[in-house]
Coordinates of C-alpha atoms and ligand atoms in Angstrom, one line a residue:
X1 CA 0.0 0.0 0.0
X2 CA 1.4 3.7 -0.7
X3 CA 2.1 5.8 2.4
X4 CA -0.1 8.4 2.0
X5 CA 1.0 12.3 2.9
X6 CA 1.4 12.9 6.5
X7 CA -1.5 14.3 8.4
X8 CA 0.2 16.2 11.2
X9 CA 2.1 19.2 11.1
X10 CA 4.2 21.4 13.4
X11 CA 1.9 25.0 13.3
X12 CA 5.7 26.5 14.4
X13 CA 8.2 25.0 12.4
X14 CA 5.9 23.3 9.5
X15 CA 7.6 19.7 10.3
X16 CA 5.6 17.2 8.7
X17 CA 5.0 14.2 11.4
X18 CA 3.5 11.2 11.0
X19 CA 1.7 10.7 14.4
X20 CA 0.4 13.5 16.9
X21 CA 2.7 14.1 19.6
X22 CA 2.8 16.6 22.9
X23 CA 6.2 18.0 21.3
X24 CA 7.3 18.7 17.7
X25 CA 10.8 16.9 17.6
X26 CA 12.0 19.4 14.9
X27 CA 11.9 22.4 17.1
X28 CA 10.9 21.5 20.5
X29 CA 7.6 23.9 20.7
X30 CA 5.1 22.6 22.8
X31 CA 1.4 21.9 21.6
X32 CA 1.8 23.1 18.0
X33 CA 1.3 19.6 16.1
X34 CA -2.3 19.7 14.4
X35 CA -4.0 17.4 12.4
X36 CA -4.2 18.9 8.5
X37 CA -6.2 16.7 5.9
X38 CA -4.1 15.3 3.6
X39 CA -3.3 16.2 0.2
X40 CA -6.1 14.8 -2.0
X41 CA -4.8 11.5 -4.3
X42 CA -5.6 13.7 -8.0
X43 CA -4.0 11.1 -11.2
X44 CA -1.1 12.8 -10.3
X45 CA -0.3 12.1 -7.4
X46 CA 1.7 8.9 -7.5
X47 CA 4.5 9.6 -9.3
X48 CA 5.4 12.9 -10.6
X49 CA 8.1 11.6 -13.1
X50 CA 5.2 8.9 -14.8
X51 CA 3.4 11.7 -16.7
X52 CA 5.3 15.0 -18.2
X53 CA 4.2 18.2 -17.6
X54 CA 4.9 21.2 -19.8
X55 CA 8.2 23.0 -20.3
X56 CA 8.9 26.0 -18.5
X57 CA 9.1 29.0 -20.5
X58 CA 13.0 30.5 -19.7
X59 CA 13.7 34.1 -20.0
X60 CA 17.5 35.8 -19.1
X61 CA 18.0 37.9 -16.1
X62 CA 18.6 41.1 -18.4
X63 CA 15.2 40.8 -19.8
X64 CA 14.5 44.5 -19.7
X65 CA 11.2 45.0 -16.9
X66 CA 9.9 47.9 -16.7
X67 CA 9.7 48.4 -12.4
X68 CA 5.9 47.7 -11.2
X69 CA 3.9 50.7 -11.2
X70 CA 3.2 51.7 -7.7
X71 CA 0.0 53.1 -6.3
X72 CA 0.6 56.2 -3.3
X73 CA -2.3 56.5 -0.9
X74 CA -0.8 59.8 0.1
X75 CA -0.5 58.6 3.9
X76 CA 3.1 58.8 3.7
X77 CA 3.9 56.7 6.8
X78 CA 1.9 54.1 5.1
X79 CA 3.9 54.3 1.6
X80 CA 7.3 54.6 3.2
X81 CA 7.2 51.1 5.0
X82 CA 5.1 49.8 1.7
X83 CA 8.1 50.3 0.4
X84 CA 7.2 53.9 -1.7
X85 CA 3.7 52.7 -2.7
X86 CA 1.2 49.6 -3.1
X87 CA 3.0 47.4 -6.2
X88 CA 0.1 45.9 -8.0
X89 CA -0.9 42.3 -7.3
X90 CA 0.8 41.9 -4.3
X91 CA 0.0 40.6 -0.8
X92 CA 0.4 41.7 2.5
X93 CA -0.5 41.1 5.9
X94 CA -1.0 43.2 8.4
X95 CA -0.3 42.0 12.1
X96 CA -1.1 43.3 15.6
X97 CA -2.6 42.7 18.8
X98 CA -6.4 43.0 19.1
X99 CA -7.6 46.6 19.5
X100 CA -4.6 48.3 18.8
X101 CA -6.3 49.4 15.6
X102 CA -5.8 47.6 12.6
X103 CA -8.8 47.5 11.3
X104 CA -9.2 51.3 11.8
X105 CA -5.3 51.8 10.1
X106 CA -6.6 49.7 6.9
X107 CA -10.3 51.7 6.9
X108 CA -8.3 55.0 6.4
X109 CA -5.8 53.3 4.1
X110 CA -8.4 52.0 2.1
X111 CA -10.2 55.2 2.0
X112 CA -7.0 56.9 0.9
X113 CA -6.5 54.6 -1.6
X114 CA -10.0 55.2 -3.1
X115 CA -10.5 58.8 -3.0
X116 CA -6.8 58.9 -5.5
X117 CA -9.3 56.7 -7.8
X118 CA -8.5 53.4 -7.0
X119 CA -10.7 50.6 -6.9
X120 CA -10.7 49.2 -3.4
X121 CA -13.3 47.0 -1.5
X122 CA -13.1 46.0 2.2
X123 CA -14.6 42.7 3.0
X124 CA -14.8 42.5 7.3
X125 CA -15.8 39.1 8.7
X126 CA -15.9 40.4 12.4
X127 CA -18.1 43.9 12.0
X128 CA -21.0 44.1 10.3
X129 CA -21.4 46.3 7.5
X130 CA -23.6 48.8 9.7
X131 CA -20.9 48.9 12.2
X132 CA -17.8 49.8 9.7
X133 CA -20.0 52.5 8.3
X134 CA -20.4 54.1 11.5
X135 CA -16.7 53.9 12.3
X136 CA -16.4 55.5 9.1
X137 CA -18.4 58.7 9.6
X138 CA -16.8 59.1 13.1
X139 CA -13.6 59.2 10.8
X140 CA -15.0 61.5 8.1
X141 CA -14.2 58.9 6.0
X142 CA -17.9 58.4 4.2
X143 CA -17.2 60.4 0.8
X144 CA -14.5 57.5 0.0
X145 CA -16.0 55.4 -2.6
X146 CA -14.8 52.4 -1.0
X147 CA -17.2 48.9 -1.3
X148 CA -18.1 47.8 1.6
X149 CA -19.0 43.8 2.6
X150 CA -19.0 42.1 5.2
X151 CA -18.6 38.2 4.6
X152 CA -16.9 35.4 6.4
X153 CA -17.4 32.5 3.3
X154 CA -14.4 32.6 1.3
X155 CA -16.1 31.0 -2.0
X156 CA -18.4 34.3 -1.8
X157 CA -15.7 36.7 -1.5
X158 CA -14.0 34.9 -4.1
X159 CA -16.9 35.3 -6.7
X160 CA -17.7 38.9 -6.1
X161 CA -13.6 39.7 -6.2
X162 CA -13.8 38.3 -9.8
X163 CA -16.8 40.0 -10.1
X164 CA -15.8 43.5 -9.0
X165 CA -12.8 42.9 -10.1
X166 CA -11.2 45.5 -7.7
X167 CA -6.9 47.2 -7.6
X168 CA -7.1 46.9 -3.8
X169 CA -8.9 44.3 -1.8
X170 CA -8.8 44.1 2.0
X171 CA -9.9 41.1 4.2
X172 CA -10.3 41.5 7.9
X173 CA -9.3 39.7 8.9
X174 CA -7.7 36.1 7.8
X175 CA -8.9 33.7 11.1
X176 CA -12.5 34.8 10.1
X177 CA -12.5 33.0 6.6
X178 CA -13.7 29.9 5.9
X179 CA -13.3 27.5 3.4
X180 CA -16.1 25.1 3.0
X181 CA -13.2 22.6 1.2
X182 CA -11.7 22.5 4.3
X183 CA -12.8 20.6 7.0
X184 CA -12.0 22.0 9.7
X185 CA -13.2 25.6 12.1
X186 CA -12.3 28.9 10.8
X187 CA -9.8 30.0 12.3
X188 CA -7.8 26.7 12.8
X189 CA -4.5 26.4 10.9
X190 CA -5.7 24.3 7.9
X191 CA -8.5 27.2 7.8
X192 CA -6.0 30.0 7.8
X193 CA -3.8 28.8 5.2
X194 CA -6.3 27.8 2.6
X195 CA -8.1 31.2 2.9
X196 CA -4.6 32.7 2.8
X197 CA -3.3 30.7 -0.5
X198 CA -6.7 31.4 -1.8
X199 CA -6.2 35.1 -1.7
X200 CA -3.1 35.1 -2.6
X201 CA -3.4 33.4 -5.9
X202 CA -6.3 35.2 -6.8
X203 CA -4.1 38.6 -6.1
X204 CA -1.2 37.0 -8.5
X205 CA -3.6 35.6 -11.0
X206 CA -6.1 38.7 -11.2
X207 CA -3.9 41.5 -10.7
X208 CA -5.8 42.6 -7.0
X209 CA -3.4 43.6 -4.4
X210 CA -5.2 41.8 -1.3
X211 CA -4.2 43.4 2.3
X212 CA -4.7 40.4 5.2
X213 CA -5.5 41.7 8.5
X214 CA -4.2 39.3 10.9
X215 CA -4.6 38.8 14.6
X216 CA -0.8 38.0 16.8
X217 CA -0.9 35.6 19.5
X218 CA -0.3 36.0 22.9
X219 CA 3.3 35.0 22.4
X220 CA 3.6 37.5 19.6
X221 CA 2.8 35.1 16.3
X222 CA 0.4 35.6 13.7
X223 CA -2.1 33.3 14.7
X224 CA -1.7 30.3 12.5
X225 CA 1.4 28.5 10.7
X226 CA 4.4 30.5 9.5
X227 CA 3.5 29.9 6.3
X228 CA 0.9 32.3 6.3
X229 CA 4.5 35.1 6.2
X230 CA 6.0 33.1 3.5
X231 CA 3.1 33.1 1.4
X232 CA 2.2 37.0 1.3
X233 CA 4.9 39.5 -0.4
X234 CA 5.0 42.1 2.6
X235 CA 4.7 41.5 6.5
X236 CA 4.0 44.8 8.4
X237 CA 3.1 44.7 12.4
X238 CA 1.1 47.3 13.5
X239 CA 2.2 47.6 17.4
X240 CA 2.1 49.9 20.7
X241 CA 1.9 50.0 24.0
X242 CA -1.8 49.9 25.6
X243 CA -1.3 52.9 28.1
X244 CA 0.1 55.2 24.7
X245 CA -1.2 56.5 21.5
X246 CA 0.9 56.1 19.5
X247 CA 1.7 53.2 17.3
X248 CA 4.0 51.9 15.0
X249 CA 3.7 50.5 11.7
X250 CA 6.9 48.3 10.9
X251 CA 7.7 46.4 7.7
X252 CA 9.3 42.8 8.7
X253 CA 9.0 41.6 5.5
X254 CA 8.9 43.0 2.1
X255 CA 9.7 41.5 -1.5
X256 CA 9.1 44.6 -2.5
X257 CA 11.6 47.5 -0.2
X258 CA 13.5 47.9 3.0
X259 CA 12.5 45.9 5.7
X260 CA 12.8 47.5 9.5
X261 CA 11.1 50.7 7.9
X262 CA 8.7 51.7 10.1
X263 CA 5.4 53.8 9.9
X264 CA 4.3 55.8 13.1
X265 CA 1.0 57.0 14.1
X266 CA -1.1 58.4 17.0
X267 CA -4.4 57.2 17.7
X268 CA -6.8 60.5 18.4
X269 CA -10.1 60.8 18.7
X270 CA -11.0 60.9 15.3
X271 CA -8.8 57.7 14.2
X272 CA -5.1 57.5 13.2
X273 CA -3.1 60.9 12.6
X274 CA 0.6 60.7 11.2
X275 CA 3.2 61.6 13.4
X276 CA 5.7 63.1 10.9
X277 CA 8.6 63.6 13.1
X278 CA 8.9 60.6 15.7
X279 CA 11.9 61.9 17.0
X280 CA 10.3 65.2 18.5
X281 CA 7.1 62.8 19.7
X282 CA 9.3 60.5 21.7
X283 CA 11.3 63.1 22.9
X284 CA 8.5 64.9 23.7
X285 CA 8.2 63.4 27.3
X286 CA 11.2 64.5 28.3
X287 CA 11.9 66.9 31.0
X288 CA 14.9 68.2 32.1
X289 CA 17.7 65.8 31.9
X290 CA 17.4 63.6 35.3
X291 CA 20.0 60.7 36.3
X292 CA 19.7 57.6 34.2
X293 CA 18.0 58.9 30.6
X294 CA 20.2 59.1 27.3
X295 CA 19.0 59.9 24.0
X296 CA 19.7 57.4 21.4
X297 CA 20.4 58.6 18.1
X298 CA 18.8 55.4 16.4
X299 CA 18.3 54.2 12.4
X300 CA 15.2 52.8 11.8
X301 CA 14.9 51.6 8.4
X302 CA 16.1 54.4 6.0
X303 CA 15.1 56.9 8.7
X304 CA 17.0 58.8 11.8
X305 CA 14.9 58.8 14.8
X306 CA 15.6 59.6 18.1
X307 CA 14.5 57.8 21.3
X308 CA 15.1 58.3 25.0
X309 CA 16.8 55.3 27.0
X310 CA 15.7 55.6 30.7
X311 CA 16.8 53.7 33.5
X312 CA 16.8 52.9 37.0
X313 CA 19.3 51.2 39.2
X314 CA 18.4 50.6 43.2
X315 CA 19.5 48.2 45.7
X316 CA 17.5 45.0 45.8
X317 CA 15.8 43.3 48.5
X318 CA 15.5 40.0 46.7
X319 CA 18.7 37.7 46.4
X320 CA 18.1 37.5 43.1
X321 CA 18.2 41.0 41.5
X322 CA 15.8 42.3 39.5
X323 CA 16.4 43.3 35.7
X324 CA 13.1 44.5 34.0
X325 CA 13.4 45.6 30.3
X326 CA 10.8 47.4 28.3
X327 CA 11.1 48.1 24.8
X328 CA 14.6 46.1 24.3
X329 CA 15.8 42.9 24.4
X330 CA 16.4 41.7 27.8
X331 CA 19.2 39.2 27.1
X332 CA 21.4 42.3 25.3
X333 CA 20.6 44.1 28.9
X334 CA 22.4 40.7 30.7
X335 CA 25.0 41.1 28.0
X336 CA 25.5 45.1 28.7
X337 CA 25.7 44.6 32.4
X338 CA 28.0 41.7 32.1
X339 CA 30.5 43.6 29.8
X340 CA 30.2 46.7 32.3
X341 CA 31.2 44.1 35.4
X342 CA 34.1 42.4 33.7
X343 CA 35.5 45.0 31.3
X344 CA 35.0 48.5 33.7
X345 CA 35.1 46.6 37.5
X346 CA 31.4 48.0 37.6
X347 CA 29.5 45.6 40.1
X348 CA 25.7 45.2 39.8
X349 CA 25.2 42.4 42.1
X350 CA 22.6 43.5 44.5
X351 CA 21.1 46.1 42.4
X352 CA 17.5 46.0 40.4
X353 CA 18.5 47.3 36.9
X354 CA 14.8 48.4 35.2
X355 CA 15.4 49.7 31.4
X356 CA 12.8 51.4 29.7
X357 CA 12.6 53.1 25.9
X358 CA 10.3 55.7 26.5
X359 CA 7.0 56.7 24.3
X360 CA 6.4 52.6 24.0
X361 CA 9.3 52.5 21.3
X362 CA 10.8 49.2 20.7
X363 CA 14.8 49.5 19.4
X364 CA 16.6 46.6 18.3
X365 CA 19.4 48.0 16.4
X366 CA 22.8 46.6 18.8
X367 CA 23.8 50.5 18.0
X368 CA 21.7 51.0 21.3
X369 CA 24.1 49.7 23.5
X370 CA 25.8 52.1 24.5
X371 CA 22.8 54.7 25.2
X372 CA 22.0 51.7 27.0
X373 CA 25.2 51.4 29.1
X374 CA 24.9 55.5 29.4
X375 CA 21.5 55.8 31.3
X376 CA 22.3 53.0 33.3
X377 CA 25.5 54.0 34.9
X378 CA 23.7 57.7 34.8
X379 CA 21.3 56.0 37.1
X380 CA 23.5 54.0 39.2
X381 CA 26.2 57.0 39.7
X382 CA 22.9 59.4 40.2
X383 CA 24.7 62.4 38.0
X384 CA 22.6 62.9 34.8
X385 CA 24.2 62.9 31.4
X386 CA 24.6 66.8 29.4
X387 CA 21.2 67.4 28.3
X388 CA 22.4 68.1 24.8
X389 CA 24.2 64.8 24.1
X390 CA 23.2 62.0 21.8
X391 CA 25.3 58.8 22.2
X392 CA 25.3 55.7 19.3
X393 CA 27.5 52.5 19.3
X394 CA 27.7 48.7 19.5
X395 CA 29.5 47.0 22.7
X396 CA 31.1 43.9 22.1
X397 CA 32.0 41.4 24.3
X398 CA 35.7 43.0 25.1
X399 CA 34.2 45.9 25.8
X400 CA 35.0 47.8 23.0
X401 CA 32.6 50.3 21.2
X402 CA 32.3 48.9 17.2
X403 CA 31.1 51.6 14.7
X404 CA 27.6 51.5 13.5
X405 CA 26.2 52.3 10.0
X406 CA 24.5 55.3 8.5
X407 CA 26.7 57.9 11.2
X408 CA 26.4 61.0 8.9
X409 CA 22.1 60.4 9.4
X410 CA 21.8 60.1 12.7
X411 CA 24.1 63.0 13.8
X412 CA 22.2 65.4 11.4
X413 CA 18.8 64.1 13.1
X414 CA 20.4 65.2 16.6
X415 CA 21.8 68.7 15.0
X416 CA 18.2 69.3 13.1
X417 CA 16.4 68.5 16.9
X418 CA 19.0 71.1 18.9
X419 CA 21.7 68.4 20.5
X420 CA 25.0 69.8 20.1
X421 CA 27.3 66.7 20.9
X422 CA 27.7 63.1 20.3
X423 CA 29.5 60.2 21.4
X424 CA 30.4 57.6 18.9
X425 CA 32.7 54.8 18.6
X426 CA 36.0 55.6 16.9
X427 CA 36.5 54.9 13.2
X428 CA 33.0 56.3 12.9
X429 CA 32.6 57.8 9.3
X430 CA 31.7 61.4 10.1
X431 CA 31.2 64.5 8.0
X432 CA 31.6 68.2 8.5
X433 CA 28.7 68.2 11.4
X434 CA 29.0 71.7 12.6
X435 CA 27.5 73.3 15.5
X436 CA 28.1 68.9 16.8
X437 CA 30.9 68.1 18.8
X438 CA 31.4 64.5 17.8
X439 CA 34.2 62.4 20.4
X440 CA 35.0 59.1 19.3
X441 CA 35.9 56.0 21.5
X442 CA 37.7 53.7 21.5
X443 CA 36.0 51.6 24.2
X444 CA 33.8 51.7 26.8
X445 CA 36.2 51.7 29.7
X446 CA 37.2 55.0 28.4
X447 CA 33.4 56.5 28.4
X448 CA 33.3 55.6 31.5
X449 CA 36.1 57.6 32.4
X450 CA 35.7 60.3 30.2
X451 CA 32.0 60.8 31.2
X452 CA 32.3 59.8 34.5
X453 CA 35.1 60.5 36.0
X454 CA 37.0 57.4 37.2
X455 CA 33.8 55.3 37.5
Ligands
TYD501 P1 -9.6 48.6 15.9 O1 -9.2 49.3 14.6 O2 -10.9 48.1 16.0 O3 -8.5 47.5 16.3 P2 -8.2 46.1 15.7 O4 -8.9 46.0 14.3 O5 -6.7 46.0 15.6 O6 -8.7 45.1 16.6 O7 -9.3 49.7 17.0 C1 -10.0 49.7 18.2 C2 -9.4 50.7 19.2 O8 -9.1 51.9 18.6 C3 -10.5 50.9 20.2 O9 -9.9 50.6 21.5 C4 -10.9 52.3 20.1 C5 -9.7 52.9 19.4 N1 -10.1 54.0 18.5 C6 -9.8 55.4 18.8 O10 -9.2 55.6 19.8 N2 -10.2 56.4 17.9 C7 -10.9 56.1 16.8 O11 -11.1 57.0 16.0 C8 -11.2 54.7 16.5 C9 -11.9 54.4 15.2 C10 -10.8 53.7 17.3
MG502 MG1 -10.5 44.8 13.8

């Protein structure tokens, strides 16, 4: 008897099993295998070798293309991390928490998109159609001649897509398709990436560009198998803090421009409002230069922004010392405080560390570390760093300071927002910054020195 295709799969790592199990042995998640129906058995299916397909046609890599024509909405935060515009027949999914406003993002994207005259319908299979429109006319957004449906069947949506025929097409969101050739719930895995494949070869074969709104998991996944991101052209998370308006569109995928870019936007009242300069916004919170905050003169995609580092260093009661990061990773915070013991003879034992990028900012260029290493001997020394100084620059393991890219950028973002000096590793490529005084390090043993005294 043939083996037939294996019916279980790892929803992490897409390891095909042949038997459930508690624990994928291909990447050691817990709980993730499912059951998937198998592939069906078409004439086929035996042996691919027994019947011949059709030649591939072959074309040269200098086959002149002309580049793919690319729609602007005109909400420039949205076309920078789209990569300069919506390229035709591609697909994208957007990511993010529940609530943090997704659907209202894509509403005003879609309405944007519309009112430059392109074709665009929204399909939501959570609201009904009576409740979009009225989140619409709280946004002033009912002149857009934007379709409108609201539909959870997949075969339907299908139909009136070739139908309608639309440039832009937007499903909200992905785990409320179904497929009736699948049998399982919406929402399961099987569900999610037969309504995504769907979509997505409709959007090749037809020409739509289709926008997936998809909901993260509690441990930060798009809900469903990683495929879901290798299908789709563009990945873009659409995160923030609860407690802050503001929220920031970031690109983690695209086939089409920079990844990292990233897209930021205030919630207000009457829906999202773009926040042109981020680097005033989360600066904005500062007050006057206390022990243990440095600005971080940061890159994030092809754009300078600048974020405040804050932290705070106190003796612990707990034998095991508290280190609380938000906004960073926490194991480059063990790695910062490590290098800071053994390289500077800077103890931490006994001290909480808590680390905090202010405005609900998340940085993870390594060019943070040593605004990192900054605020937190400004906290433990209690004497606050110069007010006007910006500091960039990776720590390695010796404890030297390695120079970073894009230098020239992020020193004229600090000029342009009124610092007037900067730290930087040596070898740093630096221009004619004036009005900047620019010092260059060697290490971090002599920052410490240099900024604070003997340590
Ligand atoms: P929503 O777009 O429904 O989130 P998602 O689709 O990601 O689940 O956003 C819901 C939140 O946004 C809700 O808590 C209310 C808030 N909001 C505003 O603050 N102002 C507005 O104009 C709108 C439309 C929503
Ligand atoms: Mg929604």
């Amino acid at each position: 008897m043939a083996k037939s295709a294996p019916a279980f799969t790892c929803s992490a790592c897409g390891a095909a099993q042949s038997k459930w199990a508690g624990r994928c042995d291909a990447c050691g998640a817990w709980n993730t295998i499912i059951e998937e129906a198998p592939l069906s058995a078409g004439p086929g299916a035996k042996s691919l070798g027994a019947q011949r397909g059709r030649a591939i046609e072959l074309t040269d890599l200098a086959t002149e293309e002309a580049p793919p024509p690319r729609a602007l909405s005109g909400m420039d935060e949205l076309d920078r991390v789209l990569g300069g515009g919506l390229v035709p027949a591609s697909a994208l999914l957007v990511g993010g928490d529940p609530g943090i406003g997704k659907s209202t993002l894509l509403l005003q994207a879609a309405a944007a998109f519309a009112r430059t005259g392109i074709k665009c319908l929204y399909v939501s299979g959570e609201e009904a159609s009576a409740q979009v429109r009225m989140r619409a006319a709280r946004l002033g957004l009912t002149d857009a001649p934007v379709k409108l449906g609201a539909e959870t069947n997949l075969r339907n949506i299908l139909t009136t897509l070739d139908v309608e025929r639309p440039a832009l097409a937007i499903i909200d969101s992905i785990q409320t398709m179904w497929s009736d050739s699948v049998d399982s719930a919406p929402g399961s895995v099987a569900q999610v990436r037969a309504a995504c494949h769907e979509l997505v070869s409709f959007a090749k074969r037809r020409g739509t560009s289709v926008i997936l709104v998809g909901h993260v998991t509690k441990d930060g996944q798009i809900a469903g198998p990683r495929v879901v991101e290798h299908m789709v052209d563009t990945v873009l998370y659409f995160e923030g803090e609860r407690g802050h308006q503001f929220r920031i569109l970031r690109a983690v995928k695209n086939r089409f421009g920079a990844a990292d870019e990233i897209g930021v936007f205030e919630m207000t009242g009457q829906g999202l409002a773009q926040v042109t300069n981020p680097s005033a916004l989360f600066l904005s919170e500062r007050g006057q230069s206390s022990p243990g905050s440095a600005v971080f003169a940061g890159i994030e995609g092809t754009r300078p922004v600048l974020t405040e580092i804050q932290a705070l260093v106190a003796a612990s009661p707990l034998g095991t010392p508290r280190r609380t990061v938000v906004g960073l990773d926490s194991g480059r915070l063990s790695t910062i405080l490590a290098v800071l013991e053994a390289r500077c003879g800077i103890p931490f034992a006994g001290l909480d560390v808590f680390l905090n990028v202010a405005g609900g900012m998340r940085v993870s260029e390594p060019a943070a570390d040593l605004a990192v290493a900054a605020a937190i001997l400004s906290a433990r020394e209690d004497a606050p760093l110069p007010p006007d100084m910006v500091l960039f620059g990776e720590i390695s393991l010796s404890g030297a300071l390695r120079p970073v890219g894009q230098t020239e950028n992020r020193l004229k973002e600090a000029r342009k927002l009124g610092f007037s000096q900067a730290i930087a590793p040596s070898r740093s490529k630096t221009g004619a910054e004036d009005g900047m005084r620019v010092r260059q390090m060697q290490d971090l043993t002599a920052f410490v020195g240099e900024i604070f005294g003997a340590g």
